[in-house]
XYZ file of C-alpha atoms in Angstrom:
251
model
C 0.000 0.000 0.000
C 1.654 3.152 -0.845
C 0.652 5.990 1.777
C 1.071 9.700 1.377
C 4.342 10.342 3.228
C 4.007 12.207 6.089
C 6.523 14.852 6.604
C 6.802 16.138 10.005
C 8.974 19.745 11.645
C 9.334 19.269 15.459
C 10.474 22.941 16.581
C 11.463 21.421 20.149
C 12.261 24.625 22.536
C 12.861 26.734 19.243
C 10.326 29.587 17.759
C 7.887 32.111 19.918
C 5.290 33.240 18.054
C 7.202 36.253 16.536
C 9.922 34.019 14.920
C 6.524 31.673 13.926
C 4.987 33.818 11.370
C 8.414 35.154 10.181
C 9.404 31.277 9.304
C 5.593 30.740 7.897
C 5.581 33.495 5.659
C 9.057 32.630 4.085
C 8.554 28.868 3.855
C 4.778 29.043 2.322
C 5.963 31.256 -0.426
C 8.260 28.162 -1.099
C 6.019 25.491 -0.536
C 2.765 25.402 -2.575
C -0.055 23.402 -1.780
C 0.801 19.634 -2.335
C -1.293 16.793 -2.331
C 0.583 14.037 -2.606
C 2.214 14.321 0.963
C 1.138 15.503 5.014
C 2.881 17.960 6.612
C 3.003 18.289 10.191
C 3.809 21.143 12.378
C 4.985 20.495 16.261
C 5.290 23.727 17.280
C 5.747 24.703 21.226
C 2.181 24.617 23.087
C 2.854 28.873 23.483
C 3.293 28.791 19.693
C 0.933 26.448 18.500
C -2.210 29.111 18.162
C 0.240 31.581 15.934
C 1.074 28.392 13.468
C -2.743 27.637 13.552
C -3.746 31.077 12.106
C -0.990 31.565 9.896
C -2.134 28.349 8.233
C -5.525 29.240 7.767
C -5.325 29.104 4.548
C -3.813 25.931 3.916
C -6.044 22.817 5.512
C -2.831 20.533 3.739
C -0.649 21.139 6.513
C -1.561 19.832 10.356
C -0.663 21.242 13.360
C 0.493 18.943 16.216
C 1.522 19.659 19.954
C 4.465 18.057 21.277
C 3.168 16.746 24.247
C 0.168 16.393 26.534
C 0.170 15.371 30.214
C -1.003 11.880 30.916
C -4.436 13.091 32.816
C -7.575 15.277 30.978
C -7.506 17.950 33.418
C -6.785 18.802 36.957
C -4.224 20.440 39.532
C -1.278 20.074 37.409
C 0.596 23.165 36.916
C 2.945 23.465 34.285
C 1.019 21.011 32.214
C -1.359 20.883 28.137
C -4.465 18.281 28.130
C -5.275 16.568 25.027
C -8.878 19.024 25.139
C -6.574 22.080 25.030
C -4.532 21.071 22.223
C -7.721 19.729 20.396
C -9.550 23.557 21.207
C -6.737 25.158 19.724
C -6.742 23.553 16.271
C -3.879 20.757 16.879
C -4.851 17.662 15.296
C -1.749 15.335 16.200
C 0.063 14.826 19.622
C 3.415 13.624 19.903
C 3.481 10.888 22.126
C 7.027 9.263 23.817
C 9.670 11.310 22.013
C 13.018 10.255 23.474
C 13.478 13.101 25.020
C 10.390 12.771 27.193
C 11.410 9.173 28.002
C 14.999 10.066 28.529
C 15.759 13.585 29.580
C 12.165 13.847 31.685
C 11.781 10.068 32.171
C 8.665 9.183 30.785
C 8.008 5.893 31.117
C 6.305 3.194 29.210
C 3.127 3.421 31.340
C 2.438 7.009 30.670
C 2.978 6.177 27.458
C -0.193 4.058 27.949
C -2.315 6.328 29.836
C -1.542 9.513 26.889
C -2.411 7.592 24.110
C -5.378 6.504 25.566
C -6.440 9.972 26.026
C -5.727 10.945 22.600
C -7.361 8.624 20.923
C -10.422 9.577 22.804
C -10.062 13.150 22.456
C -10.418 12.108 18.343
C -6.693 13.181 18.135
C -3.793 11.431 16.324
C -0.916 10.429 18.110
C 2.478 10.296 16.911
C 4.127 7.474 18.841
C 7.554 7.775 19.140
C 9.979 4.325 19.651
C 13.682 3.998 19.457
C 16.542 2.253 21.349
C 19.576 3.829 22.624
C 23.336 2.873 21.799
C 23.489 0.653 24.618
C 20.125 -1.478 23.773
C 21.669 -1.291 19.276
C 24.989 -2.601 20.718
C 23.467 -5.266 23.090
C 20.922 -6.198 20.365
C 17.832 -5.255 21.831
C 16.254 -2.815 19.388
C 13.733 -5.085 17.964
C 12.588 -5.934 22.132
C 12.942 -2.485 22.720
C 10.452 -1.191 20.108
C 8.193 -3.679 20.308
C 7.563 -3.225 23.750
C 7.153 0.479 23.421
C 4.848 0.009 20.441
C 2.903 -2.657 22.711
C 2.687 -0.233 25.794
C 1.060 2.650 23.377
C -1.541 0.265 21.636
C -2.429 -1.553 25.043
C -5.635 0.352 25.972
C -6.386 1.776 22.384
C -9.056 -0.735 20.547
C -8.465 -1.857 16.979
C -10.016 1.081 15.285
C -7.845 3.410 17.187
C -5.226 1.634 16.958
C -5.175 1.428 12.935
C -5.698 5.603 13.261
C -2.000 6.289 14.747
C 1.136 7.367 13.102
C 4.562 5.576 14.056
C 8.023 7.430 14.305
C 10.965 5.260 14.583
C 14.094 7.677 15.964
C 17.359 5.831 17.109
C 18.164 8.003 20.296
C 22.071 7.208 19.054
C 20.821 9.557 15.910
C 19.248 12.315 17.515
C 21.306 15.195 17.023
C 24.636 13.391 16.771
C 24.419 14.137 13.150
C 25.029 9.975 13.305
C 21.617 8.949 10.717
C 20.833 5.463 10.499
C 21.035 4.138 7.502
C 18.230 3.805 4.711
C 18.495 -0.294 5.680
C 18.610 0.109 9.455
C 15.425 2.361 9.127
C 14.025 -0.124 6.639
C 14.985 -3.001 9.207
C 13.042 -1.502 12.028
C 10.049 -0.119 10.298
C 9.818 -4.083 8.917
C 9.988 -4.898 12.843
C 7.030 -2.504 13.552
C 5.073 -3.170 10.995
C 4.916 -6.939 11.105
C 4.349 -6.222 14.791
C 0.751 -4.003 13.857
C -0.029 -6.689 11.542
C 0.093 -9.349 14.350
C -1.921 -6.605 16.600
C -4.505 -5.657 13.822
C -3.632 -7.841 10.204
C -1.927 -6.963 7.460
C -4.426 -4.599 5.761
C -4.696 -2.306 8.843
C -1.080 -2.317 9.545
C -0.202 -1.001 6.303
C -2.391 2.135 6.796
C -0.026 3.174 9.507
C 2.503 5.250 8.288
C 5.980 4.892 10.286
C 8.140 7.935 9.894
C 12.136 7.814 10.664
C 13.549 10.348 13.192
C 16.887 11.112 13.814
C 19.924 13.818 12.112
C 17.281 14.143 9.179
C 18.815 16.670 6.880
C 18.324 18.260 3.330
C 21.271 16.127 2.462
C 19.725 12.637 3.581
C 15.862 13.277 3.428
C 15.262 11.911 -0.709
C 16.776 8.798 0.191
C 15.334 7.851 3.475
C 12.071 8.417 2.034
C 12.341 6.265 -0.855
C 13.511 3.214 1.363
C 11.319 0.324 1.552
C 8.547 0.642 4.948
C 9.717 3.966 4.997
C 6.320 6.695 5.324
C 7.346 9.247 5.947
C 10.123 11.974 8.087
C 10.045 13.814 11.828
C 12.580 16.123 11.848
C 14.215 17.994 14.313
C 17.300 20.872 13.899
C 16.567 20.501 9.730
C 13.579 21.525 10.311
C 13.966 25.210 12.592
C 15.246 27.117 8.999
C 12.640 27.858 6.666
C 14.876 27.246 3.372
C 15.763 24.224 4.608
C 12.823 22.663 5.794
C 11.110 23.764 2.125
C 13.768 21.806 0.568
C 13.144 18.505 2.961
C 9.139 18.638 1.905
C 9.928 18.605 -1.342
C 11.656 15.442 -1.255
């Protein structure tokens, strides 16, 4: 099944709203409207509500948050819910990013608990799975990204499970400017996929795009994409300049 590829710019703790619409207005006058891909926007939750207006006028490209706390509401200062992002005009959440798991220890089980939410909120989630240097060198990655993928599908039923997008990203890539190659990405979106066919058969499984993460660049984007399993990009530092991230989405 060949899917539109889903191309996605996560700003991190980059752009306030100012240097929002100053990006916007230089990339859209380099990126007409395209059809034949999605393009997703994870801008910071203070920024989100500037990308959402200054897109207005172009219902191609989604706007996504890049994360929501684990509970719908409540005394939790600090903290987005899965309603807020949906009132704004977000319509994907980033869910497990390594950095949640590893710099603000996020663990499996909130994993669980978020996608949950999101799903019932009508929101897509962008699960994010990847092992670190230690788990690639021990051999683990196929364990380790099953068993994330497992923990984010566990309370989700079939439906909502066949609605989610996938992001493979090799903590050992992120921002090393170390990319896996085209056949490690290929290897591990094979993993994931033949695990979401054994979760909800083949046909479903291949409606989930899986995107690759990880020292994405202008350079390296055209040929990840056209690797075999591989649906799509989430990209990180590539994606903070506006000439460069016009060049990755054309890919």
């Amino acid at each position: 099944m060949h899917h539109k590829p889903v191309i996605a710019a996560n700003w991190k703790l980059n752009h306030s709203p100012t240097d929002a619409k100053a990006f916007l207005s230089r990339f859209l006058a380099q990126a007409p409207k395209m059809n034949d891909r999605t393009l997703v926007f994870f801008p910071s939750a203070i920024t989100v509500t500037t990308v959402v207006e200054g897109l207005r006028e172009r219902p191609d490209i989604w706007v996504g948050v890049q994360n929501v706390h684990a509970e719908a509401q409540g005394a939790f200062t600090g903290e987005n819910s899965v309603l807020m992002a949906r009132d704004v005009g977000a319509r994907v959440v980033l869910v497990g990013h390594s950095e949640r798991r590893h710099v603000f220890g996020e663990t499996d089980a909130m994993t669980t608990k978020k996608m949950a939410l999101i799903c019932q909120a009508r929101l897509v989630p962008m699960l994010c799975v990847g092992e670190t240097l230690d788990e690639r060198e021990a051999g683990t990655t196929a364990t380790v990204v099953e068993r994330q993928l497992s923990a984010g599908l566990a309370e989700l039923d079939d439906a909502q499970a066949a609605g989610i997008m996938l992001a493979y990203e090799p903590v050992w890539a992120i921002g090393t400017g170390r990319t896996a190659t085209p056949e490690d990405a290929s290897a591990i979106h094979s993993v994931l996929r033949t695990a979401l066919a054994s979760r909800l058969g083949e046909r479903a499984a291949a409606g989930v795009p899986i995107l690759y993460g990880g020292s994405v660049n202008r350079g390296n984007a055209a040929t990840l994409l056209a690797a075999p399993d591989v649906d799509g990009l989430l990209v990180g530092g590539a994606s903070l300049d506006a000439d460069s991230w016009a060049s990755i989405v054309r890919s």
